[in-house]
mmCIF file of C-alpha atoms in Angstrom:
data_model
loop_
_atom_site.group_PDB
_atom_site.id
_atom_site.type_symbol
_atom_site.label_atom_id
_atom_site.label_comp_id
_atom_site.label_asym_id
_atom_site.label_seq_id
_atom_site.Cartn_x
_atom_site.Cartn_y
_atom_site.Cartn_z
ATOM 1 C CA MET U 204 0.014 -0.056 0.059
ATOM 2 C CA VAL U 205 1.208 3.431 -0.970
ATOM 3 C CA PRO U 206 -0.100 6.001 1.411
ATOM 4 C CA SER U 207 -0.610 9.409 0.498
ATOM 5 C CA PRO U 208 0.425 12.854 2.283
ATOM 6 C CA THR U 209 -2.093 14.994 4.282
ATOM 7 C CA ASN U 210 -1.252 18.110 2.692
ATOM 8 C CA PRO U 211 -3.841 19.201 0.252
ATOM 9 C CA GLN U 212 -1.082 20.342 -2.141
ATOM 10 C CA GLN U 213 0.716 17.128 -1.762
ATOM 11 C CA ILE U 214 -2.535 15.121 -2.307
ATOM 12 C CA GLN U 215 -2.810 16.783 -5.807
ATOM 13 C CA GLN U 216 0.850 16.075 -6.560
ATOM 14 C CA PHE U 217 0.292 12.369 -5.305
ATOM 15 C CA LEU U 218 -2.961 11.680 -7.398
ATOM 16 C CA SER U 219 -1.480 13.423 -10.503
ATOM 17 C CA SER U 220 1.604 11.443 -10.102
ATOM 18 C CA VAL U 221 -0.546 8.022 -9.787
ATOM 19 C CA LEU U 222 -2.817 8.677 -12.336
ATOM 20 C CA SER U 223 -0.045 9.838 -14.761
ATOM 21 C CA GLN U 224 2.003 6.690 -14.272
ATOM 22 C CA ARG U 225 2.366 4.466 -17.142
ATOM 23 C CA GLY U 226 3.720 0.458 -16.843
ATOM 24 C CA PRO U 227 3.133 -2.562 -14.958
ATOM 25 C CA SER U 228 2.259 -0.579 -11.733
ATOM 26 C CA SER U 229 -0.038 2.085 -13.197
ATOM 27 C CA VAL U 230 -3.514 2.186 -12.055
ATOM 28 C CA PRO U 231 -5.785 0.552 -14.908
ATOM 29 C CA TYR U 232 -8.410 3.576 -15.239
ATOM 30 C CA ASP U 233 -9.532 4.669 -18.608
ATOM 31 C CA GLU U 234 -7.461 7.965 -19.894
ATOM 32 C CA PRO U 235 -10.698 10.175 -20.762
ATOM 33 C CA THR U 236 -11.918 9.419 -16.898
ATOM 34 C CA LYS U 237 -8.659 10.221 -15.074
ATOM 35 C CA TRP U 238 -9.036 13.659 -14.549
ATOM 36 C CA LEU U 239 -12.778 13.240 -13.132
ATOM 37 C CA ILE U 240 -11.259 10.580 -10.677
ATOM 38 C CA ARG U 241 -8.647 13.147 -9.305
ATOM 39 C CA THR U 242 -11.615 15.622 -9.215
ATOM 40 C CA HIS U 243 -13.653 13.302 -7.116
ATOM 41 C CA LEU U 244 -10.755 12.327 -4.936
ATOM 42 C CA ILE U 245 -9.687 16.058 -4.248
ATOM 43 C CA ASN U 246 -13.377 17.280 -3.313
ATOM 44 C CA LEU U 247 -13.758 14.191 -1.252
ATOM 45 C CA ILE U 248 -10.780 14.935 1.060
ATOM 46 C CA SER U 249 -11.636 18.664 1.225
ATOM 47 C CA SER U 250 -15.193 17.937 2.644
ATOM 48 C CA TYR U 251 -14.000 14.785 4.823
ATOM 49 C CA PRO U 252 -10.045 15.410 5.967
ATOM 50 C CA SER U 253 -10.518 11.870 7.680
ATOM 51 C CA LEU U 254 -10.464 10.172 4.522
ATOM 52 C CA GLU U 255 -7.002 9.890 2.927
ATOM 53 C CA PRO U 256 -6.101 8.549 -0.758
ATOM 54 C CA LYS U 257 -3.947 5.661 -1.258
ATOM 55 C CA THR U 258 -3.021 3.031 -3.639
ATOM 56 C CA ALA U 259 -3.066 -0.624 -2.514
ATOM 57 C CA THR U 260 -3.909 -4.119 -4.116
ATOM 58 C CA PHE U 261 -7.459 -5.089 -4.707
ATOM 59 C CA MET U 262 -8.199 -8.804 -4.819
ATOM 60 C CA HIS U 263 -11.135 -9.568 -6.874
ATOM 61 C CA ASN U 264 -13.420 -12.918 -6.311
ATOM 62 C CA ASP U 265 -11.838 -14.723 -9.160
ATOM 63 C CA GLY U 266 -8.405 -14.245 -7.725
ATOM 64 C CA ARG U 267 -7.263 -11.557 -9.811
ATOM 65 C CA SER U 268 -4.958 -8.749 -8.181
ATOM 66 C CA VAL U 269 -4.936 -5.035 -9.572
ATOM 67 C CA ASN U 270 -3.355 -1.965 -7.965
ATOM 68 C CA LEU U 271 -6.265 0.703 -7.133
ATOM 69 C CA LEU U 272 -7.135 4.147 -5.692
ATOM 70 C CA GLN U 273 -8.799 3.666 -2.382
ATOM 71 C CA ALA U 274 -9.912 6.298 0.205
ATOM 72 C CA ASP U 275 -9.514 5.096 3.615
ATOM 73 C CA GLY U 276 -10.139 6.605 7.053
ATOM 74 C CA THR U 277 -13.478 7.610 9.096
ATOM 75 C CA ILE U 278 -16.363 9.079 8.446
ATOM 76 C CA PRO U 279 -18.531 10.964 10.870
ATOM 77 C CA MET U 280 -21.678 9.186 12.218
ATOM 78 C CA PRO U 281 -24.026 11.179 14.605
ATOM 79 C CA PHE U 282 -25.889 8.959 16.944
ATOM 80 C CA HIS U 283 -27.766 10.288 19.738
ATOM 81 C CA GLY U 284 -26.272 13.346 20.056
ATOM 82 C CA VAL U 285 -22.626 12.125 20.027
ATOM 83 C CA THR U 286 -20.558 11.934 16.662
ATOM 84 C CA TYR U 287 -18.943 8.581 16.090
ATOM 85 C CA ASN U 288 -16.169 7.888 13.525
ATOM 86 C CA ILE U 289 -17.038 4.846 11.301
ATOM 87 C CA PRO U 290 -13.851 3.449 9.654
ATOM 88 C CA VAL U 291 -14.388 2.810 6.028
ATOM 89 C CA ILE U 292 -12.268 1.847 2.726
ATOM 90 C CA ILE U 293 -13.779 3.135 -0.824
ATOM 91 C CA TRP U 294 -12.324 1.296 -3.449
ATOM 92 C CA LEU U 295 -12.499 2.839 -6.896
ATOM 93 C CA LEU U 296 -12.529 0.093 -9.385
ATOM 94 C CA GLU U 297 -11.385 -0.347 -12.760
ATOM 95 C CA SER U 298 -14.868 0.599 -13.964
ATOM 96 C CA TYR U 299 -14.946 3.782 -12.059
ATOM 97 C CA PRO U 300 -16.567 6.550 -12.273
ATOM 98 C CA ARG U 301 -18.968 5.065 -14.789
ATOM 99 C CA HIS U 302 -19.736 2.206 -11.971
ATOM 100 C CA PRO U 303 -19.974 2.924 -8.562
ATOM 101 C CA PRO U 304 -17.162 2.027 -6.299
ATOM 102 C CA CYS U 305 -16.618 -0.514 -3.665
ATOM 103 C CA VAL U 306 -17.361 0.405 -0.049
ATOM 104 C CA TYR U 307 -16.077 -1.741 2.942
ATOM 105 C CA VAL U 308 -16.703 -0.898 6.676
ATOM 106 C CA ASN U 309 -13.124 -1.675 8.211
ATOM 107 C CA PRO U 310 -13.694 -2.496 12.032
ATOM 108 C CA THR U 311 -10.912 -2.070 14.130
ATOM 109 C CA ALA U 312 -9.763 -5.107 16.465
ATOM 110 C CA ASP U 313 -11.862 -4.079 19.476
ATOM 111 C CA MET U 314 -15.244 -3.727 16.901
ATOM 112 C CA ILE U 315 -17.606 -6.085 15.400
ATOM 113 C CA ILE U 316 -20.228 -5.703 12.736
ATOM 114 C CA LYS U 317 -23.871 -5.579 13.471
ATOM 115 C CA ARG U 318 -25.890 -8.709 12.356
ATOM 116 C CA PRO U 319 -27.969 -8.610 10.833
ATOM 117 C CA HIS U 320 -27.581 -4.985 9.375
ATOM 118 C CA ALA U 321 -29.634 -3.803 6.310
ATOM 119 C CA HIS U 322 -26.804 -2.169 4.796
ATOM 120 C CA VAL U 323 -23.399 -4.061 5.483
ATOM 121 C CA THR U 324 -22.907 -7.719 4.936
ATOM 122 C CA PRO U 325 -20.897 -9.931 7.530
ATOM 123 C CA SER U 326 -17.907 -9.117 5.472
ATOM 124 C CA GLY U 327 -17.999 -5.790 5.538
ATOM 125 C CA LEU U 328 -19.561 -4.821 2.123
ATOM 126 C CA VAL U 329 -21.731 -2.013 1.841
ATOM 127 C CA SER U 330 -24.715 -1.789 -0.100
ATOM 128 C CA LEU U 331 -26.754 1.371 -0.577
ATOM 129 C CA PRO U 332 -29.544 2.510 -2.807
ATOM 130 C CA TYR U 333 -27.166 5.482 -3.923
ATOM 131 C CA LEU U 334 -24.644 2.841 -5.311
ATOM 132 C CA GLN U 335 -27.388 0.654 -6.767
ATOM 133 C CA ASN U 336 -28.553 3.678 -8.465
ATOM 134 C CA TRP U 337 -25.297 4.939 -9.529
ATOM 135 C CA VAL U 338 -25.351 7.519 -12.735
ATOM 136 C CA TYR U 339 -22.608 8.602 -14.774
ATOM 137 C CA PRO U 340 -21.120 11.417 -14.282
ATOM 138 C CA SER U 341 -23.342 12.966 -11.832
ATOM 139 C CA SER U 342 -22.920 10.537 -9.095
ATOM 140 C CA ASN U 343 -19.617 11.539 -7.058
ATOM 141 C CA LEU U 344 -17.868 10.400 -3.746
ATOM 142 C CA VAL U 345 -18.782 13.497 -1.693
ATOM 143 C CA ASP U 346 -22.444 12.553 -2.184
ATOM 144 C CA LEU U 347 -21.774 8.827 -1.776
ATOM 145 C CA VAL U 348 -20.230 9.526 1.937
ATOM 146 C CA SER U 349 -22.848 11.762 2.690
ATOM 147 C CA GLU U 350 -25.422 9.099 2.107
ATOM 148 C CA LEU U 351 -23.036 6.577 4.029
ATOM 149 C CA SER U 352 -23.248 8.631 7.310
ATOM 150 C CA ALA U 353 -27.233 9.440 6.994
ATOM 151 C CA ALA U 354 -27.578 5.323 6.653
ATOM 152 C CA PHE U 355 -25.236 4.708 9.742
ATOM 153 C CA ALA U 356 -26.621 7.097 11.670
ATOM 154 C CA SER U 357 -30.117 5.377 11.024
ATOM 155 C CA ASP U 358 -28.809 1.993 11.905
ATOM 156 C CA PRO U 359 -24.976 1.752 13.370
ATOM 157 C CA PRO U 360 -22.948 -0.952 11.313
ATOM 158 C CA LEU U 361 -20.349 -1.590 14.362
ATOM 159 C CA TYR U 362 -20.394 -2.208 18.039
ATOM 160 C CA SER U 363 -17.476 -2.384 20.334
ATOM 161 C CA ARG U 364 -16.593 -6.120 21.727
ATOM 162 C CA ARG U 365 -17.593 -7.004 25.275
ATOM 163 C CA ARG U 366 -14.322 -6.834 27.300
ATOM 164 C CA PRO U 367 -13.195 -9.668 29.119
ATOM 165 C CA GLN U 368 -13.225 -9.493 33.095
ATOM 166 C CA PRO U 369 -9.466 -9.458 34.494
ATOM 167 C CA PRO U 370 -8.605 -12.265 36.820
ATOM 168 C CA PRO U 371 -9.085 -11.385 40.707
ATOM 169 C CA SER U 372 -6.158 -10.007 42.221
ATOM 170 C CA PRO U 373 -4.768 -12.035 45.247
ATOM 171 C CA THR U 374 -5.935 -11.096 48.686
ATOM 172 C CA PRO U 375 -4.037 -8.083 50.087
ATOM 173 C CA PRO U 376 -2.822 -8.457 53.649
ATOM 174 C CA ARG U 377 -5.387 -6.972 56.174
ATOM 175 C CA TYR U 378 -4.305 -3.633 57.553
ATOM 176 C CA ASP U 379 -6.116 -1.525 60.167
ATOM 177 C CA SER U 380 -9.560 0.196 58.489
ATOM 178 C CA SER U 381 -8.624 3.253 60.828
ATOM 179 C CA LEU U 382 -5.149 3.717 58.712
ATOM 180 C CA THR U 383 -6.142 3.155 55.242
ATOM 181 C CA ARG U 384 -9.270 3.376 52.978
ATOM 182 C CA PRO U 385 -10.572 0.290 50.599
ATOM 183 C CA PRO U 386 -9.737 0.973 47.196
ATOM 184 C CA PRO U 387 -12.395 2.294 44.958
ATOM 185 C CA SER U 388 -14.092 -0.398 42.881
ATOM 186 C CA ASP U 389 -13.462 0.025 39.210
ATOM 187 C CA GLN U 390 -17.031 1.203 37.737
ATOM 188 C CA SER U 391 -16.038 0.387 34.222
ATOM 189 C CA LEU U 392 -15.571 -3.200 34.652
ATOM 190 C CA SER U 393 -18.819 -3.363 36.320
ATOM 191 C CA ARG U 394 -20.691 -1.340 33.745
ATOM 192 C CA PRO U 395 -22.954 -3.583 31.196
ATOM 193 C CA PHE U 396 -22.712 -3.591 27.479
ATOM 194 C CA PRO U 397 -23.647 -0.099 26.349
ATOM 195 C CA PRO U 398 -26.273 0.321 23.607
ATOM 196 C CA SER U 399 -23.952 2.658 21.516
ATOM 197 C CA PRO U 400 -22.263 1.734 18.604
ATOM 198 C CA TYR U 401 -18.884 1.524 20.604
ATOM 199 C CA GLY U 402 -19.850 1.563 23.875
ATOM 200 C CA GLY U 403 -17.944 4.603 25.209
ATOM 201 C CA GLY U 404 -19.576 8.248 25.712
ATOM 202 C CA GLY U 405 -16.553 9.910 23.611
ATOM 203 C CA ARG U 406 -15.166 9.464 19.790
ATOM 204 C CA VAL U 407 -13.532 6.473 18.980
ATOM 205 C CA GLN U 408 -10.175 6.716 17.477
ATOM 206 C CA VAL U 409 -9.586 4.763 14.438
ATOM 207 C CA GLN U 410 -5.897 3.466 13.405
ATOM 208 C CA HIS U 411 -5.604 2.346 9.869
ATOM 209 C CA VAL U 412 -5.636 -1.234 9.702
ATOM 210 C CA HIS U 413 -5.404 -3.831 6.728
ATOM 211 C CA HIS U 414 -8.058 -4.591 4.413
ATOM 212 C CA GLN U 415 -9.089 -8.178 5.615
ATOM 213 C CA GLN U 416 -11.903 -8.116 7.976
ATOM 214 C CA GLN U 417 -11.179 -9.782 11.655
ATOM 215 C CA SER U 418 -14.314 -11.200 12.899
ATOM 216 C CA ASP U 419 -15.154 -14.024 15.524
ATOM 217 C CA ASP U 420 -16.653 -16.389 13.212
ATOM 218 C CA ALA U 421 -14.502 -16.095 10.217
ATOM 219 C CA ALA U 422 -15.399 -19.735 9.162
ATOM 220 C CA GLU U 423 -19.180 -18.456 8.505
ATOM 221 C CA VAL U 424 -18.116 -15.472 6.256
ATOM 222 C CA PHE U 425 -16.063 -17.717 4.461
ATOM 223 C CA LYS U 426 -18.841 -19.682 3.722
ATOM 224 C CA LYS U 427 -21.101 -16.969 2.800
ATOM 225 C CA ASN U 428 -18.299 -15.249 0.521
ATOM 226 C CA ALA U 429 -18.103 -18.898 -1.283
ATOM 227 C CA ILE U 430 -21.882 -19.031 -1.385
ATOM 228 C CA ASN U 431 -22.122 -15.502 -3.137
ATOM 229 C CA LYS U 432 -19.035 -16.039 -5.557
ATOM 230 C CA MET U 433 -20.814 -19.264 -6.768
ATOM 231 C CA VAL U 434 -24.039 -17.592 -7.099
ATOM 232 C CA GLU U 435 -21.962 -14.824 -9.107
ATOM 233 C CA MET U 436 -20.450 -17.403 -11.157
ATOM 234 C CA VAL U 437 -23.755 -19.179 -11.705
ATOM 235 C CA HIS U 438 -25.566 -15.817 -12.552
ATOM 236 C CA GLY U 439 -22.812 -14.761 -14.973
ATOM 237 C CA ASP U 440 -23.077 -18.551 -16.893
ATOM 238 C CA LEU U 441 -27.001 -17.851 -16.852
ATOM 239 C CA VAL U 442 -26.469 -14.648 -18.517
ATOM 240 C CA SER U 443 -23.920 -15.986 -20.920
ATOM 241 C CA MET U 444 -26.218 -18.624 -21.870
ATOM 242 C CA ARG U 445 -29.124 -16.163 -22.052
ATOM 243 C CA ARG U 446 -27.359 -14.087 -24.537
ATOM 244 C CA ALA U 447 -26.334 -16.833 -26.545
ATOM 245 C CA ARG U 448 -29.663 -18.259 -27.111
ATOM 246 C CA GLU U 449 -31.151 -14.850 -27.802
ATOM 247 C CA ALA U 450 -28.609 -14.645 -30.490
ATOM 248 C CA GLU U 451 -29.331 -17.892 -32.150
ATOM 249 C CA ALA U 452 -33.326 -16.846 -31.897
ATOM 250 C CA GLU U 453 -32.466 -13.808 -33.720
ATOM 251 C CA GLU U 454 -30.740 -15.863 -36.111
ATOM 252 C CA LEU U 455 -33.232 -18.301 -36.688
ATOM 253 C CA LEU U 456 -36.154 -15.879 -36.979
ATOM 254 C CA SER U 457 -33.920 -14.074 -39.530
ATOM 255 C CA LEU U 458 -33.752 -17.361 -41.305
ATOM 256 C CA GLN U 459 -37.177 -17.898 -40.947
ATOM 257 C CA ALA U 460 -38.269 -14.570 -42.672
ATOM 258 C CA GLY U 461 -35.813 -15.371 -45.493
ATOM 259 C CA LEU U 462 -37.289 -18.873 -46.173
ATOM 260 C CA LYS U 463 -40.827 -17.394 -46.001
ATOM 261 C CA ARG U 464 -39.836 -14.903 -48.576
ATOM 262 C CA ARG U 465 -38.257 -17.658 -50.900
ATOM 263 C CA GLU U 466 -41.963 -19.382 -50.251
ATOM 264 C CA GLU U 467 -43.608 -16.821 -51.747
ATOM 265 C CA ASP U 468 -41.259 -16.263 -54.502
ATOM 266 C CA ILE U 469 -41.591 -20.163 -55.233
ATOM 267 C CA ASN U 470 -45.546 -19.866 -55.087
ATOM 268 C CA ARG U 471 -45.581 -17.032 -57.265
ATOM 269 C CA GLY U 472 -43.360 -18.389 -59.842
ATOM 270 C CA LEU U 473 -44.998 -21.775 -59.816
ATOM 271 C CA LYS U 474 -48.618 -20.053 -60.310
ATOM 272 C CA GLU U 475 -46.950 -18.151 -63.175
ATOM 273 C CA MET U 476 -45.483 -21.688 -64.874
ATOM 274 C CA VAL U 477 -48.842 -23.117 -64.446
ATOM 275 C CA GLU U 478 -50.862 -20.271 -66.297
ATOM 276 C CA GLU U 479 -48.074 -20.467 -68.938
ATOM 277 C CA LYS U 480 -48.341 -24.098 -69.293
ATOM 278 C CA GLU U 481 -52.203 -23.642 -69.832
ATOM 279 C CA THR U 482 -51.425 -20.892 -72.452
ATOM 280 C CA LEU U 483 -48.857 -23.036 -73.980
ATOM 281 C CA GLU U 484 -51.595 -26.160 -74.124
ATOM 282 C CA GLN U 485 -54.022 -23.745 -75.700
ATOM 283 C CA GLN U 486 -51.620 -22.722 -78.495
ATOM 284 C CA LEU U 487 -50.814 -26.367 -78.928
ATOM 285 C CA GLN U 488 -54.302 -27.331 -79.947
ATOM 286 C CA VAL U 489 -54.730 -24.414 -82.103
ATOM 287 C CA ILE U 490 -51.223 -25.583 -83.949
ATOM 288 C CA SER U 491 -52.717 -28.963 -84.179
ATOM 289 C CA MET U 492 -56.095 -27.904 -85.450
ATOM 290 C CA ASN U 493 -54.355 -25.929 -88.186
ATOM 291 C CA THR U 494 -51.643 -28.923 -89.007
ATOM 292 C CA ASP U 495 -54.933 -31.084 -89.576
ATOM 293 C CA ILE U 496 -56.503 -28.760 -91.779
ATOM 294 C CA LEU U 497 -53.057 -28.260 -93.924
ATOM 295 C CA ASP U 498 -52.737 -31.987 -93.949
ATOM 296 C CA SER U 499 -56.336 -32.396 -95.220
ATOM 297 C CA TRP U 500 -55.722 -29.665 -97.876
ATOM 298 C CA VAL U 501 -52.434 -31.175 -99.256
ATOM 299 C CA ARG U 502 -54.090 -34.603 -99.620
ATOM 300 C CA GLU U 503 -57.102 -33.480 -101.482
ATOM 301 C CA ASN U 504 -55.062 -31.109 -103.764
ATOM 302 C CA GLN U 505 -51.766 -33.201 -104.197
ATOM 303 C CA GLY U 506 -52.692 -34.737 -107.806
ATOM 304 C CA LYS U 507 -54.441 -31.589 -109.240
ATOM 305 C CA THR U 508 -51.184 -30.070 -110.509
ATOM 306 C CA LYS U 509 -49.876 -33.084 -112.226
ATOM 307 C CA ASN U 510 -51.439 -32.276 -115.882
ATOM 308 C CA LEU U 511 -51.006 -28.400 -115.505
ATOM 309 C CA VAL U 512 -48.567 -26.765 -117.880
ATOM 310 C CA ASP U 513 -49.130 -23.066 -117.757
ATOM 311 C CA LEU U 514 -50.403 -22.388 -114.152
ATOM 312 C CA ASP U 515 -52.437 -19.105 -113.725
ATOM 313 C CA VAL U 516 -51.520 -17.572 -110.112
ATOM 314 C CA ASP U 517 -54.841 -16.026 -109.812
ATOM 315 C CA ASN U 518 -56.447 -19.485 -110.162
ATOM 316 C CA ALA U 519 -53.734 -21.614 -108.428
ATOM 317 C CA PHE U 520 -56.137 -21.209 -104.897
ATOM 318 C CA GLU U 521 -59.434 -22.622 -105.121
ATOM 319 C CA CYS U 522 -61.708 -21.899 -102.379
ATOM 320 C CA VAL U 523 -63.791 -24.860 -100.951
ATOM 321 C CA ASP U 524 -66.465 -22.867 -99.753
ATOM 322 C CA THR U 525 -67.984 -19.300 -99.501
ATOM 323 C CA LEU U 526 -66.180 -18.426 -96.255
ATOM 324 C CA SER U 527 -62.843 -19.066 -97.621
ATOM 325 C CA LYS U 528 -63.624 -17.238 -101.040
ATOM 326 C CA GLN U 529 -64.662 -14.108 -98.908
ATOM 327 C CA MET U 530 -61.701 -14.501 -96.539
ATOM 328 C CA LEU U 531 -59.365 -14.303 -99.731
ATOM 329 C CA ASP U 532 -61.007 -11.181 -101.251
ATOM 330 C CA CYS U 533 -60.691 -9.299 -98.038
ATOM 331 C CA THR U 534 -57.095 -10.149 -97.702
ATOM 332 C CA ALA U 535 -56.238 -9.291 -101.088
ATOM 333 C CA LEU U 536 -58.024 -5.980 -101.423
ATOM 334 C CA ASP U 537 -56.440 -5.443 -97.864
ATOM 335 C CA LEU U 538 -52.772 -6.022 -98.933
ATOM 336 C CA ALA U 539 -53.773 -4.308 -102.310
ATOM 337 C CA ILE U 540 -54.922 -1.187 -100.659
ATOM 338 C CA GLU U 541 -51.655 -1.279 -98.361
ATOM 339 C CA ASP U 542 -49.438 -1.274 -101.488
ATOM 340 C CA ALA U 543 -51.753 1.726 -102.818
ATOM 341 C CA ILE U 544 -50.863 3.634 -99.677
ATOM 342 C CA TYR U 545 -47.346 2.912 -99.716
ATOM 343 C CA SER U 546 -46.867 4.311 -103.437
ATOM 344 C CA LEU U 547 -48.881 7.445 -102.364
ATOM 345 C CA ASP U 548 -46.257 8.057 -99.549
ATOM 346 C CA LYS U 549 -43.431 7.767 -101.805
ATOM 347 C CA SER U 550 -44.879 9.895 -104.527
ATOM 348 C CA PHE U 551 -45.495 12.415 -101.819
ATOM 349 C CA GLN U 552 -42.174 12.492 -100.719
ATOM 350 C CA ASP U 553 -40.972 12.711 -104.198
ATOM 351 C CA GLY U 554 -43.436 15.711 -105.101
ATOM 352 C CA VAL U 555 -45.676 13.846 -107.550
ATOM 353 C CA VAL U 556 -48.820 14.258 -105.510
ATOM 354 C CA PRO U 557 -49.837 17.388 -104.090
ATOM 355 C CA PHE U 558 -50.420 17.281 -100.279
ATOM 356 C CA ASP U 559 -54.138 17.922 -100.253
ATOM 357 C CA GLN U 560 -54.547 15.029 -102.947
ATOM 358 C CA TYR U 561 -52.308 12.748 -101.011
ATOM 359 C CA LEU U 562 -54.678 13.347 -97.705
ATOM 360 C CA ARG U 563 -57.902 12.814 -99.376
ATOM 361 C CA ASN U 564 -56.725 9.503 -101.335
ATOM 362 C CA VAL U 565 -54.973 8.162 -98.039
ATOM 363 C CA ARG U 566 -58.326 8.955 -96.078
ATOM 364 C CA LEU U 567 -60.390 7.121 -98.775
ATOM 365 C CA LEU U 568 -58.087 4.204 -99.059
ATOM 366 C CA SER U 569 -57.929 3.853 -95.279
ATOM 367 C CA ARG U 570 -61.647 3.617 -94.714
ATOM 368 C CA GLU U 571 -61.982 1.162 -97.467
ATOM 369 C CA GLN U 572 -58.995 -0.833 -95.611
ATOM 370 C CA PHE U 573 -60.720 -0.871 -92.292
ATOM 371 C CA PHE U 574 -63.824 -2.300 -93.601
ATOM 372 C CA HIS U 575 -61.919 -5.204 -95.364
ATOM 373 C CA ARG U 576 -60.005 -5.833 -92.137
ATOM 374 C CA ALA U 577 -63.332 -5.976 -90.047
ATOM 375 C CA THR U 578 -64.842 -7.949 -92.418
ATOM 376 C CA GLY U 579 -61.852 -10.546 -92.705
ATOM 377 C CA SER U 580 -61.798 -10.369 -88.496
ATOM 378 C CA LYS U 581 -65.521 -11.571 -88.579
ATOM 379 C CA VAL U 582 -64.684 -14.068 -91.406
ATOM 380 C CA ARG U 583 -61.669 -15.603 -89.426
ATOM 381 C CA ALA U 584 -63.716 -15.978 -86.564
ATOM 382 C CA ALA U 585 -66.585 -17.833 -88.397
ATOM 383 C CA GLN U 586 -63.943 -20.144 -89.995
ATOM 384 C CA MET U 587 -62.363 -21.143 -86.415
ATOM 385 C CA GLU U 588 -66.143 -21.997 -85.110
ATOM 386 C CA ALA U 589 -66.710 -24.115 -88.372
ATOM 387 C CA GLN U 590 -63.378 -25.986 -87.968
ATOM 388 C CA VAL U 591 -63.732 -26.470 -84.225
ATOM 389 C CA ALA U 592 -67.171 -28.288 -85.114
ATOM 390 C CA ALA U 593 -65.706 -30.248 -87.449
ATOM 391 C CA ILE U 594 -62.776 -31.593 -85.280
ATOM 392 C CA ALA U 595 -65.387 -32.190 -82.728
ATOM 393 C CA GLY U 596 -67.507 -33.830 -85.061
ATOM 394 C CA ARG U 597 -64.802 -36.193 -86.291
ATOM 395 C CA LEU U 598 -63.766 -36.920 -82.593
ATOM 396 C CA HIS U 599 -67.080 -38.066 -81.860
ATOM 397 C CA SER U 600 -67.472 -40.165 -84.811
#
């Protein structure tokens, strides 16, 4: 343990030196918080001069030892009109000031911790609502000591041990009572155990002692510490397991959402494929019908051109019925009008046909072409119905 001087200026120099050290012996605090730690300790020593900043080795429950700052000394506790000094050690852990410090009541050899106590464990560890509700950066050591003093004033954590009675002294030789007076009795030995925290009426002077607590039932304290350590380990394992399970659950939920999206895509694609299949089947039926019609026409007209020497193109096709002849006429007229309109466009571009004459002829030809195309559409529909009826008749026969 490295004590610090008691002079305020020396205390500031001591804290600056400790917090600026580098290497294995340096204190393990974050660089951005070291200035705030120095300010907290200086304000604490200014408000409570009975506390002194020091550096000492702190032993964690898992066996790790680390060099930390501490405030060691006494804090005032008013009780029944008398101010007592409670020895405490305030450890500034590695995570300070983002997390609360660790406070221990440090009884001297003639003191004992009250059991049970609302805020102090048998090992001396202090637990207060101020520590549990620590808020960075507003919480500080001065307010903490003030809360400790108020809590201890309502329920003192320490009592003085009952002093053993000294053995009786040997009987002195008898003397004449007229010559001597009987010795006065020691009232302090016959006085009962006092109800005050220390059993005395004045202030209790506290000396600095080492950190480990001295109590009558060390075995019970060790047992409780071991149980607390096991509970902390189990709690840590449960927290780790819960975090791992939460991460796995999040991953599974994300995977489930992806699978649902893929399922929707597959169902949509399957529906489109079914619709495309139905369309292709309909087109296949139409193609089969047209193939049958062409095959029938080829078989019927295969031998008609063997004896023909001079073939007239206009008479090359012979319509089998009225609808076919009408369809042939409509198609021929439509194509003829299309050629006439193309010739008019070419003539107009070459400047042979005037613009007004071009518009008038195109309008007349387009009107006539419209009627031929409408008639061809109606004839085509009638032919399809006749073909379907013929195929149906062949299938039933």
